[in-house]
Amino acid sequence: MPTLFRKVKDVKNFIRDIKNSAGNAHSIGLVPTMGYLHEGHMELIKKSKLQNEITVVSIYVNPLQFGPEEDYQRYPRDLERDLAMCEEAGVDVVFAPTDEEMYPEKPKVRIEVEGISDVLEGAFRPGHFSGVALVVLKLLNIVHPDRAYFGEKDFQQLKLIQRLVKDLSYPVEIVPVATVRDKDGLALSSRNTYLKENERESALSIYRSFLIAQKLFKAGNTNANDLKQAIREYISKHPHVKKIDYVEIVDEDFNIKEGEVSQGDRILVAVWIGNTRLIDNWRLSYEEV
Amino acid sequence: MPTLFRKVKDVKNFIRDIKNSAGNAHSIGLVPTMGYLHEGHMELIKKSKLQNEITVVSIYVNPLQFGPEEDYQRYPRDLERDLAMCEEAGVDVVFAPTDEEMYPEKPKVRIEVEGISDVLEGAFRPGHFSGVALVVLKLLNIVHPDRAYFGEKDFQQLKLIQRLVKDLSYPVEIVPVATVRDKDGLALSSRNTYLKENERESALSIYRSFLIAQKLFKAGNTNANDLKQAIREYISKHPHVKKIDYVEIVDEDFNIKEGEVSQGDRILVAVWIGNTRLIDNWRLSYEEV
């Protein structure tokens, strides 16, 4: 079994002892999660285990990154199942703090990254990225990892963290890990458990719309509006699609593209399937899928 | 001579080597400064040397914490003199980075602390505290001190840093150090060099107004308005006093006091003497001065 810590103090002491242990310094990999682990998380863990001597998985459903109308209460939780999966994956440490441990007082700090916090996910979920930034910086300060692992599935979050770490000179390497998809193309997400079977069928339209856009792009259509339009049209003709929050294309610096797109640009979408809000993204490329 | 580092990479390597050196872990004290050192800084250094094996002084005039109309260009700089003072004080390491080292790109992160960043100094100097927060977090991430030393002279800054460190779980102890005053009571500040001799005479009104307020308080007048009024009246009758930006009283959690004040509350003022903006503060107490 991985060693389970519930208190900030305890995991800090454990890390300090490792770092101070005589001989070679151990490298530490951190995989921050909100639990209810799936194969996407397992990829993060696998990569951390390849690159580090110690892998720490944090499991914490961070209330600060949920809006008042969002699914904080409903978000799936199952620590026992998560622990079993961590054991299976060979995780060394699980840090699963209580709210009281993480926020003994309501935090007063707000952290924004210009051009990231305020657009797309940030615009639809005000305060979300400040909550993400706060909890990730806390985890970095508590665990002091050499590397931290983030899925490309939450692409805007990844960009936010990369920029935070750069601007604040954090001594950590942020390692992105490619999105894991089910056989049918649905990007893995703990929120997929919300989907009823017929909703899940509609949710596949997201992945398929990417393939359509990708095909157009490879055929020479590099017009951002054409690609976005094709995606919107394809997705919206499916049942249970209640609303498309956005379909946008960004470049590697997260500038929103108008006009011509190019290889490496990324399509980002947020779609409501019934009462479930899904996000996904796709990197435009001339290569085969 | 202290070891002088100009590059982030070099000071990071130095610290890493110290932390990894076999045997007992060395504790590191950081004294962040903008240089042009004076006896106030020397007190910070003295305290750091008492509490740590290694004392690092950073010297960096951080452009991000100056407004466009402020004295960034004019701010006094003298690295050689600073190095000599650091040697005299037994400082181990001076970290004096270039702008290129600190900000290879314009940072996009903004950091606010609710109730601190936006009032008093924060209201008169928009963006100031985000710049302070950014540079201090960078320095903490680069130097990884066990303790960091801040003067009470910049009281609001001290409160900001304390809150940042708490909310972000930074593994550092913030150590406040009492304001150092000249024999005549003027709080030491690198900006005092701007003052002409007759302006300096007027600047003493700030300290003397604190003594007046303190006397009223000890005599039983605990009305915030009375104390603030007495301070304003006393200061403003002096020549060269161009403007009083604010006179306020805050409690230990930095709430602005209206009505009754009590022991431990702090008077904060910002005053323009000619073209020089001075800040100072005073803790209300029943004890003798």
Coordinates of C-alpha atoms in Angstrom, one line a residue:
Chain A
M1 CA 0.0 0.0 0.0
P2 CA 1.1 3.6 -0.6
T3 CA 1.7 5.6 2.6
L4 CA -1.4 7.7 3.2
F5 CA -1.0 11.1 4.7
R6 CA -4.0 13.3 5.7
K7 CA -2.1 16.1 7.3
V8 CA 0.1 18.8 5.7
K9 CA 2.6 18.6 8.5
D10 CA 3.0 14.8 8.1
V11 CA 3.7 14.8 4.4
K12 CA 6.0 17.7 4.8
N13 CA 8.0 15.8 7.4
F14 CA 8.1 12.7 5.2
I15 CA 9.4 14.7 2.3
R16 CA 12.0 16.5 4.4
D17 CA 13.3 13.3 5.7
I18 CA 13.6 11.9 2.2
K19 CA 15.4 15.0 1.0
N20 CA 17.7 15.0 4.0
S21 CA 18.5 11.3 3.9
A22 CA 22.2 10.8 3.4
G23 CA 23.6 9.9 0.1
N24 CA 22.0 10.6 -3.2
A25 CA 19.1 13.0 -3.3
H26 CA 15.8 11.4 -4.2
S27 CA 13.8 12.9 -7.0
I28 CA 10.1 13.4 -6.3
G29 CA 7.3 13.4 -8.8
L30 CA 3.9 14.9 -7.9
V31 CA 0.6 13.9 -9.6
P32 CA -2.1 16.3 -8.4
T33 CA -5.6 14.9 -8.8
M34 CA -9.1 15.4 -7.6
G35 CA -9.4 11.6 -7.1
Y36 CA -11.9 9.2 -8.7
L37 CA -8.9 8.0 -10.7
H38 CA -9.0 6.7 -14.2
E39 CA -6.6 5.6 -16.9
G40 CA -5.7 9.2 -17.6
H41 CA -4.4 9.6 -14.1
M42 CA -2.6 6.2 -14.4
E43 CA -0.6 7.6 -17.4
L44 CA 0.5 10.5 -15.2
I45 CA 1.6 8.1 -12.5
K46 CA 3.3 5.9 -15.0
K47 CA 5.3 8.8 -16.3
S48 CA 6.2 10.0 -12.8
K49 CA 7.4 6.6 -11.9
L50 CA 9.6 6.4 -14.9
Q51 CA 11.2 9.8 -14.1
N52 CA 11.4 9.8 -10.3
E53 CA 12.4 7.7 -7.3
I54 CA 9.3 8.7 -5.3
T55 CA 5.9 9.3 -6.7
V56 CA 3.3 11.3 -4.7
V57 CA -0.3 11.4 -5.7
S58 CA -2.4 14.1 -4.2
I59 CA -6.2 13.5 -4.0
Y60 CA -8.2 16.6 -3.1
V61 CA -11.4 18.0 -4.5
N62 CA -10.5 21.6 -4.2
P63 CA -13.7 23.6 -3.3
L64 CA -12.0 26.9 -4.4
Q65 CA -12.0 25.9 -8.1
F66 CA -15.8 25.3 -8.2
G67 CA -18.3 28.0 -8.8
P68 CA -21.3 28.3 -6.5
E69 CA -23.6 26.7 -9.2
E70 CA -21.1 23.9 -10.1
D71 CA -20.8 20.3 -9.2
Y72 CA -18.6 20.4 -6.1
Q73 CA -21.1 18.4 -4.0
R74 CA -21.8 16.0 -6.7
Y75 CA -18.2 15.4 -7.8
P76 CA -17.4 11.7 -7.5
R77 CA -15.3 10.6 -4.6
D78 CA -14.0 7.1 -3.6
L79 CA -10.8 7.2 -1.6
E80 CA -10.6 3.4 -1.1
R81 CA -10.9 2.7 -4.8
D82 CA -8.3 5.4 -5.5
L83 CA -5.9 3.9 -2.9
A84 CA -6.3 0.5 -4.5
M85 CA -5.5 1.9 -7.9
C86 CA -2.5 3.7 -6.5
E87 CA -1.2 0.6 -4.9
E88 CA -1.6 -1.3 -8.2
A89 CA 0.3 1.4 -10.0
G90 CA 3.1 1.4 -7.4
V91 CA 2.5 4.9 -6.0
D92 CA 4.7 5.6 -3.0
V93 CA 2.7 8.3 -1.2
V94 CA -0.9 9.4 -1.3
F95 CA -1.6 12.8 0.1
A96 CA -5.4 13.2 0.7
P97 CA -5.8 16.3 3.0
T98 CA -9.1 17.4 4.6
D99 CA -10.5 20.9 3.8
E100 CA -9.5 21.9 7.3
E101 CA -5.9 21.0 6.5
M102 CA -5.8 22.8 3.2
Y103 CA -7.7 25.9 4.2
P104 CA -7.6 26.4 7.9
E105 CA -8.8 29.9 7.0
K106 CA -10.5 31.2 3.9
P107 CA -7.6 32.3 1.6
K108 CA -7.4 35.9 0.7
V109 CA -4.9 35.5 -2.2
R110 CA -6.1 35.7 -5.8
I111 CA -3.8 34.7 -8.6
E112 CA -4.5 35.6 -12.2
V113 CA -2.5 34.9 -15.3
E114 CA -3.2 37.6 -18.0
G115 CA -4.6 36.1 -21.1
I116 CA -5.3 32.7 -19.5
S117 CA -7.3 33.2 -16.3
D118 CA -9.9 35.4 -18.0
V119 CA -10.7 33.6 -21.3
L120 CA -12.6 30.4 -22.3
E121 CA -12.8 28.2 -19.2
G122 CA -11.8 31.3 -17.1
A123 CA -14.6 33.4 -18.6
F124 CA -17.2 30.6 -18.1
R125 CA -16.0 29.7 -14.7
P126 CA -15.0 33.0 -12.9
G127 CA -12.6 32.3 -10.1
H128 CA -11.9 28.8 -11.3
F129 CA -8.3 29.4 -12.3
S130 CA -7.4 31.4 -9.2
G131 CA -8.6 28.4 -7.2
V132 CA -6.5 26.0 -9.3
A133 CA -3.5 28.2 -9.1
L134 CA -3.8 28.5 -5.3
V135 CA -4.1 24.8 -4.7
V136 CA -1.4 23.8 -7.1
L137 CA 1.1 26.3 -5.6
K138 CA 0.2 25.0 -2.1
L139 CA 0.8 21.5 -3.2
L140 CA 4.1 22.5 -4.8
N141 CA 5.1 24.2 -1.6
I142 CA 4.0 21.3 0.6
V143 CA 5.5 18.4 -1.5
H144 CA 8.4 20.2 -3.2
P145 CA 8.5 17.9 -6.2
D146 CA 11.2 17.9 -8.8
R147 CA 8.5 17.3 -11.4
A148 CA 4.8 17.7 -11.5
Y149 CA 2.5 15.9 -14.0
F150 CA -0.6 17.5 -15.7
G151 CA -2.8 16.0 -18.3
E152 CA -3.3 17.8 -21.6
K153 CA -7.0 17.1 -21.2
D154 CA -7.2 20.3 -19.1
F155 CA -5.1 22.2 -21.6
Q156 CA -5.8 25.7 -20.3
Q157 CA -5.0 24.6 -16.8
L158 CA -1.7 23.2 -18.0
K159 CA -0.9 26.5 -19.7
L160 CA -1.8 28.4 -16.5
I161 CA 0.5 26.2 -14.4
Q162 CA 3.4 26.4 -16.9
R163 CA 3.1 30.2 -16.9
L164 CA 2.9 30.4 -13.1
V165 CA 5.9 28.3 -12.6
K166 CA 7.9 30.3 -15.1
D167 CA 6.9 33.7 -13.8
L168 CA 7.4 32.7 -10.2
S169 CA 10.7 30.8 -10.9
Y170 CA 9.3 27.7 -9.2
P171 CA 12.0 25.0 -9.0
V172 CA 9.9 22.3 -10.6
E173 CA 9.5 20.8 -14.1
I174 CA 5.9 20.7 -15.3
V175 CA 5.5 17.6 -17.4
P176 CA 2.5 17.5 -19.8
V177 CA 0.9 14.1 -20.5
A178 CA -1.2 13.4 -23.5
T179 CA -5.0 12.9 -23.1
V180 CA -6.1 9.3 -22.7
R181 CA -9.3 8.4 -24.7
D182 CA -11.6 5.5 -24.4
K183 CA -11.7 3.1 -27.4
D184 CA -14.5 5.1 -28.9
G185 CA -12.6 8.4 -28.5
L186 CA -14.2 10.0 -25.5
A187 CA -11.5 11.8 -23.4
L188 CA -11.3 10.2 -20.0
S189 CA -12.7 12.4 -17.2
S190 CA -14.0 11.7 -13.7
R191 CA -17.1 13.6 -14.8
N192 CA -17.9 11.0 -17.5
T193 CA -19.6 9.1 -14.7
Y194 CA -22.3 11.7 -14.8
L195 CA -23.3 10.6 -18.4
K196 CA -26.2 8.3 -19.0
E197 CA -25.6 5.8 -21.8
N198 CA -27.5 7.8 -24.5
E199 CA -25.7 11.0 -23.4
R200 CA -22.4 9.3 -23.7
E201 CA -23.2 8.5 -27.3
S202 CA -23.8 12.2 -27.9
A203 CA -20.6 13.1 -26.1
L204 CA -18.6 11.1 -28.7
S205 CA -19.5 13.9 -31.2
I206 CA -16.8 16.0 -29.6
Y207 CA -14.0 13.6 -30.6
R208 CA -15.6 13.0 -33.9
S209 CA -15.9 16.7 -34.6
F210 CA -12.1 17.0 -34.0
L211 CA -11.5 14.3 -36.6
I212 CA -13.7 16.3 -39.1
A213 CA -11.7 19.5 -38.4
Q214 CA -8.4 17.6 -38.6
K215 CA -9.5 16.2 -42.0
L216 CA -10.4 19.7 -43.3
F217 CA -7.1 21.0 -42.0
K218 CA -5.1 18.3 -43.7
A219 CA -7.0 18.9 -46.9
G220 CA -5.7 22.5 -46.8
N221 CA -8.5 24.4 -45.1
T222 CA -6.6 26.6 -42.6
N223 CA -9.4 29.1 -41.9
A224 CA -10.2 29.2 -38.2
N225 CA -13.8 30.1 -38.7
D226 CA -14.4 27.2 -41.1
L227 CA -12.9 24.7 -38.7
K228 CA -14.8 26.1 -35.7
Q229 CA -18.0 26.2 -37.7
A230 CA -17.7 22.6 -38.8
I231 CA -17.2 21.5 -35.2
R232 CA -20.1 23.5 -33.9
E233 CA -22.4 22.2 -36.6
Y234 CA -21.4 18.6 -36.1
I235 CA -21.7 18.6 -32.4
S236 CA -24.9 20.6 -32.2
K237 CA -26.9 18.2 -34.4
H238 CA -26.6 15.5 -31.7
P239 CA -29.3 14.9 -29.1
H240 CA -28.7 15.9 -25.5
V241 CA -26.3 18.6 -26.6
K242 CA -27.7 21.4 -24.4
K243 CA -25.2 24.1 -25.1
I244 CA -21.8 24.7 -26.6
D245 CA -20.0 27.1 -24.2
Y246 CA -17.1 27.7 -26.7
V247 CA -15.2 26.4 -29.7
E248 CA -11.9 28.2 -30.1
I249 CA -8.5 27.7 -31.5
V250 CA -5.3 28.9 -29.7
D251 CA -1.7 28.9 -30.6
E252 CA 1.1 27.6 -28.3
D253 CA 1.2 30.8 -26.3
F254 CA -2.6 30.6 -25.8
N255 CA -3.4 33.4 -28.1
I256 CA -6.9 32.9 -29.6
K257 CA -6.5 32.5 -33.3
E258 CA -8.6 34.4 -35.9
G259 CA -8.0 33.9 -39.6
E260 CA -5.4 31.3 -40.5
V261 CA -4.4 28.5 -38.2
S262 CA -1.3 26.4 -38.4
Q263 CA 0.1 23.1 -37.3
G264 CA 0.5 23.0 -33.5
D265 CA -2.5 25.2 -32.9
R266 CA -5.1 23.6 -30.6
I267 CA -8.9 23.4 -30.8
L268 CA -10.6 23.8 -27.4
V269 CA -14.2 23.1 -26.7
A270 CA -16.6 23.0 -23.8
V271 CA -20.0 21.4 -24.3
W272 CA -23.0 20.7 -22.1
I273 CA -24.3 17.2 -22.6
G274 CA -27.5 17.2 -20.5
N275 CA -26.4 18.4 -17.1
T276 CA -22.8 17.4 -17.7
R277 CA -20.2 19.9 -18.9
L278 CA -17.3 18.3 -20.8
I279 CA -14.2 19.9 -22.1
D280 CA -11.8 18.5 -24.6
N281 CA -9.1 19.7 -27.0
W282 CA -7.2 18.7 -30.1
R283 CA -3.9 19.6 -31.6
L284 CA -4.0 20.4 -35.3
S285 CA -1.3 18.5 -37.2
Y286 CA -0.5 17.3 -40.7
E287 CA 0.4 13.9 -39.4
E288 CA -1.8 10.9 -39.4
V289 CA -4.1 10.6 -36.4
Chain B
M1 CA 33.8 39.5 0.8
P2 CA 30.3 37.9 0.4
T3 CA 30.0 35.7 -2.6
L4 CA 28.2 37.7 -5.3
F5 CA 25.8 36.0 -7.7
R6 CA 24.3 37.8 -10.6
K7 CA 22.5 34.8 -12.2
V8 CA 19.5 32.9 -10.9
K9 CA 21.1 29.6 -12.0
D10 CA 24.3 30.3 -10.0
V11 CA 22.6 31.1 -6.7
K12 CA 20.2 28.2 -7.1
N13 CA 23.2 25.8 -7.6
F14 CA 25.0 27.3 -4.6
I15 CA 21.9 26.8 -2.4
R16 CA 21.3 23.3 -3.7
D17 CA 24.9 22.4 -2.9
I18 CA 24.5 23.7 0.6
K19 CA 21.3 21.9 1.1
N20 CA 22.7 18.6 -0.2
S21 CA 26.0 18.8 1.6
A22 CA 26.3 15.8 3.9
G23 CA 25.7 16.1 7.6
N24 CA 23.5 18.6 9.2
A25 CA 21.3 20.7 7.0
H26 CA 22.2 24.4 7.0
S27 CA 19.5 26.9 7.7
I28 CA 19.3 29.8 5.3
G29 CA 18.1 33.4 6.0
L30 CA 17.1 35.7 3.2
V31 CA 17.1 39.5 3.5
P32 CA 15.3 40.9 0.4
T33 CA 16.3 44.5 -0.3
M34 CA 16.3 47.1 -3.1
G35 CA 19.9 48.0 -2.1
Y36 CA 21.3 51.3 -1.0
L37 CA 21.5 49.7 2.4
H38 CA 21.2 51.5 5.7
E39 CA 21.0 50.6 9.4
G40 CA 17.5 49.3 9.0
H41 CA 18.8 46.7 6.6
M42 CA 21.7 46.0 8.9
E43 CA 19.2 45.1 11.7
L44 CA 17.5 42.5 9.3
I45 CA 20.9 41.1 8.5
K46 CA 21.9 41.0 12.2
K47 CA 18.8 39.0 13.0
S48 CA 19.3 36.6 10.1
K49 CA 22.9 36.0 11.2
L50 CA 21.7 35.2 14.7
Q51 CA 19.1 32.7 13.5
N52 CA 20.8 31.0 10.5
E53 CA 24.0 29.5 9.4
I54 CA 23.9 31.2 6.0
T55 CA 22.6 34.7 5.3
V56 CA 21.7 35.7 1.7
V57 CA 21.0 39.4 1.0
S58 CA 19.2 40.0 -2.3
I59 CA 19.7 43.4 -3.9
Y60 CA 17.3 44.2 -6.7
V61 CA 15.3 47.4 -7.6
N62 CA 12.2 45.6 -8.8
P63 CA 10.7 47.6 -11.7
L64 CA 7.3 45.8 -11.4
Q65 CA 6.6 47.5 -8.0
F66 CA 7.0 51.0 -9.3
G67 CA 4.2 52.9 -11.0
P68 CA 4.9 54.7 -14.4
E69 CA 5.1 58.1 -12.6
E70 CA 7.2 56.8 -9.7
D71 CA 10.9 57.0 -8.8
Y72 CA 12.2 53.8 -10.4
Q73 CA 14.8 55.7 -12.5
R74 CA 15.8 57.9 -9.7
Y75 CA 15.9 55.3 -6.9
P76 CA 19.4 55.3 -5.4
R77 CA 21.8 52.5 -6.4
D78 CA 25.3 51.8 -5.2
L79 CA 26.3 48.1 -5.4
E80 CA 29.9 48.6 -4.3
R81 CA 28.9 50.4 -1.2
D82 CA 26.2 47.8 -0.5
L83 CA 28.8 45.0 -0.9
A84 CA 31.2 46.7 1.5
M85 CA 28.4 47.0 4.1
C86 CA 27.4 43.4 3.6
E87 CA 31.0 42.3 4.1
E88 CA 31.2 44.4 7.2
A89 CA 28.0 42.7 8.5
G90 CA 29.3 39.2 7.7
V91 CA 26.8 38.4 5.0
D92 CA 27.6 35.1 3.2
V93 CA 25.9 35.7 -0.2
V94 CA 24.7 38.7 -2.1
F95 CA 22.3 38.0 -4.9
A96 CA 22.1 41.0 -7.2
P97 CA 20.4 39.8 -10.4
T98 CA 19.9 41.9 -13.6
D99 CA 16.5 42.6 -15.0
E100 CA 17.1 40.1 -17.7
E101 CA 17.7 37.4 -15.2
M102 CA 14.6 38.2 -13.1
Y103 CA 12.3 38.9 -16.0
P104 CA 13.5 37.2 -19.2
E105 CA 9.9 37.8 -20.3
K106 CA 7.3 40.3 -19.1
P107 CA 5.4 38.3 -16.3
K108 CA 1.7 37.7 -16.9
V109 CA 0.9 36.7 -13.3
R110 CA -1.0 39.0 -11.0
I111 CA -1.2 38.3 -7.3
E112 CA -3.6 40.1 -5.1
V113 CA -4.4 39.8 -1.4
E114 CA -8.0 40.8 -0.6
G115 CA -8.1 43.6 1.9
I116 CA -4.4 44.4 1.6
S117 CA -3.4 44.9 -2.1
D118 CA -6.2 47.3 -2.7
V119 CA -6.1 49.7 0.2
L120 CA -3.8 52.5 1.5
E121 CA -0.5 51.9 -0.3
G122 CA -2.2 49.6 -2.7
A123 CA -4.9 52.2 -3.5
F124 CA -2.3 55.0 -4.0
R125 CA 0.1 52.7 -5.9
P126 CA -1.9 50.4 -8.2
G127 CA -0.1 47.3 -9.1
H128 CA 2.6 47.9 -6.5
F129 CA 1.8 45.0 -4.3
S130 CA 1.4 42.6 -7.2
G131 CA 4.9 43.5 -8.2
V132 CA 6.1 43.1 -4.6
A133 CA 4.4 39.7 -4.3
L134 CA 5.8 38.5 -7.5
V135 CA 9.4 39.4 -6.7
V136 CA 9.2 38.1 -3.2
L137 CA 7.8 34.7 -4.3
K138 CA 10.4 34.5 -7.0
L139 CA 13.1 35.1 -4.4
L140 CA 11.7 32.5 -2.1
N141 CA 11.6 30.0 -4.9
I142 CA 15.1 30.8 -6.0
V143 CA 16.8 31.0 -2.6
H144 CA 14.6 28.6 -0.6
P145 CA 15.3 30.2 2.7
D146 CA 14.2 28.8 6.1
R147 CA 13.5 32.4 7.2
A148 CA 13.0 35.7 5.4
Y149 CA 13.3 39.1 7.1
F150 CA 11.1 42.1 6.5
G151 CA 11.1 45.5 8.2
E152 CA 8.0 46.8 9.9
K153 CA 8.7 50.1 8.2
D154 CA 6.9 48.7 5.2
F155 CA 4.1 47.4 7.4
Q156 CA 1.5 46.7 4.7
Q157 CA 4.1 44.9 2.7
L158 CA 4.9 42.7 5.7
K159 CA 1.2 41.9 6.1
L160 CA 1.0 41.1 2.4
I161 CA 3.9 38.7 2.6
Q162 CA 2.7 37.0 5.8
R163 CA -0.7 36.4 4.2
L164 CA 0.8 35.1 0.9
V165 CA 3.1 32.7 2.8
K166 CA 0.2 31.4 4.9
D167 CA -2.3 31.0 2.1
L168 CA 0.2 29.4 -0.2
S169 CA 1.7 27.2 2.5
Y170 CA 5.2 28.5 1.8
P171 CA 7.8 26.6 3.8
V172 CA 9.4 29.7 5.2
E173 CA 9.2 31.7 8.4
I174 CA 8.6 35.4 7.9
V175 CA 10.4 37.3 10.6
P176 CA 9.4 41.0 11.2
V177 CA 12.0 43.4 12.4
A178 CA 11.2 46.7 14.1
T179 CA 11.7 50.0 12.3
V180 CA 15.1 51.6 12.8
R181 CA 14.9 55.4 13.4
D182 CA 17.6 58.1 13.2
K183 CA 18.3 59.8 16.5
D184 CA 15.8 62.5 15.6
G185 CA 13.1 59.9 15.0
L186 CA 13.0 59.8 11.2
A187 CA 12.4 56.2 10.0
L188 CA 15.4 55.0 8.0
S189 CA 14.6 54.7 4.3
S190 CA 16.7 54.7 1.1
R191 CA 14.4 57.4 -0.1
N192 CA 15.5 59.8 2.7
T193 CA 18.5 60.6 0.4
Y194 CA 16.0 62.6 -1.7
L195 CA 15.3 65.0 1.1
K196 CA 17.0 68.4 1.2
E197 CA 18.0 69.5 4.7
N198 CA 15.0 71.8 5.3
E199 CA 12.7 69.1 4.0
R200 CA 14.2 66.6 6.4
E201 CA 13.2 68.9 9.2
S202 CA 9.6 68.8 8.0
A203 CA 9.8 65.0 7.6
L204 CA 10.4 64.7 11.4
S205 CA 6.8 65.9 11.9
I206 CA 5.7 62.3 11.0
Y207 CA 7.5 60.8 13.9
R208 CA 6.5 63.6 16.2
S209 CA 2.8 63.3 15.2
F210 CA 3.0 59.6 16.3
L211 CA 4.2 60.7 19.7
I212 CA 1.3 63.1 19.9
A213 CA -1.2 60.4 19.0
Q214 CA 0.5 58.0 21.4
K215 CA 0.2 60.5 24.2
L216 CA -3.5 61.1 23.5
F217 CA -4.0 57.3 23.4
K218 CA -2.3 56.8 26.7
A219 CA -4.3 59.7 28.2
G220 CA -7.4 57.7 27.4
N221 CA -8.5 59.0 24.0
T222 CA -9.2 55.9 21.9
N223 CA -11.2 57.6 19.2
A224 CA -9.7 56.8 15.8
N225 CA -10.9 60.0 14.2
D226 CA -9.4 62.1 17.1
L227 CA -6.0 60.5 16.7
K228 CA -6.0 60.7 12.9
Q229 CA -7.1 64.3 13.1
A230 CA -4.3 65.2 15.5
I231 CA -1.7 63.6 13.2
R232 CA -3.0 65.3 10.1
E233 CA -3.1 68.7 11.8
Y234 CA 0.3 68.4 13.2
I235 CA 2.0 67.2 10.1
S236 CA 0.2 69.6 7.7
K237 CA 1.3 72.7 9.5
H238 CA 4.9 72.1 8.5
P239 CA 6.5 73.6 5.5
H240 CA 7.3 71.4 2.4
V241 CA 4.4 69.1 3.3
K242 CA 2.8 68.9 -0.1
K243 CA 0.2 66.3 0.5
I244 CA -0.9 63.6 3.0
D245 CA -2.0 60.6 1.0
Y246 CA -3.5 58.9 4.0
V247 CA -3.6 58.6 7.8
E248 CA -5.3 55.4 8.9
I249 CA -5.3 53.0 11.8
V250 CA -5.5 49.2 11.3
D251 CA -5.8 46.3 13.6
E252 CA -3.5 43.2 13.5
D253 CA -5.5 41.6 10.7
F254 CA -5.1 44.9 8.7
N255 CA -8.8 45.8 9.1
I256 CA -9.1 49.6 8.9
K257 CA -10.4 50.9 12.3
E258 CA -13.3 53.3 12.7
G259 CA -14.5 54.2 16.1
E260 CA -12.5 52.9 19.0
V261 CA -8.9 51.8 18.7
S262 CA -7.0 49.6 21.1
Q263 CA -3.5 48.6 22.0
G264 CA -1.7 46.8 19.2
D265 CA -3.5 48.8 16.5
R266 CA -1.2 50.6 14.1
I267 CA -1.2 54.0 12.6
L268 CA -0.1 54.2 9.0
V269 CA 0.7 57.3 7.1
A270 CA 2.0 58.3 3.7
V271 CA 3.1 61.9 3.3
W272 CA 4.7 63.9 0.4
I273 CA 7.5 66.1 1.6
G274 CA 8.4 68.1 -1.5
N275 CA 8.8 65.5 -4.2
T276 CA 9.5 62.7 -1.8
R277 CA 6.9 60.3 -0.7
L278 CA 7.5 58.9 2.8
I279 CA 5.6 56.2 4.6
D280 CA 5.8 55.3 8.3
N281 CA 3.8 53.6 11.0
W282 CA 3.4 53.4 14.7
R283 CA 2.0 50.7 17.0
L284 CA -0.3 52.1 19.7
S285 CA 0.6 50.9 23.1
Y286 CA 0.1 51.7 26.8
E287 CA 3.8 51.2 27.5
E288 CA 6.4 54.0 27.7
V289 CA 8.0 54.9 24.3

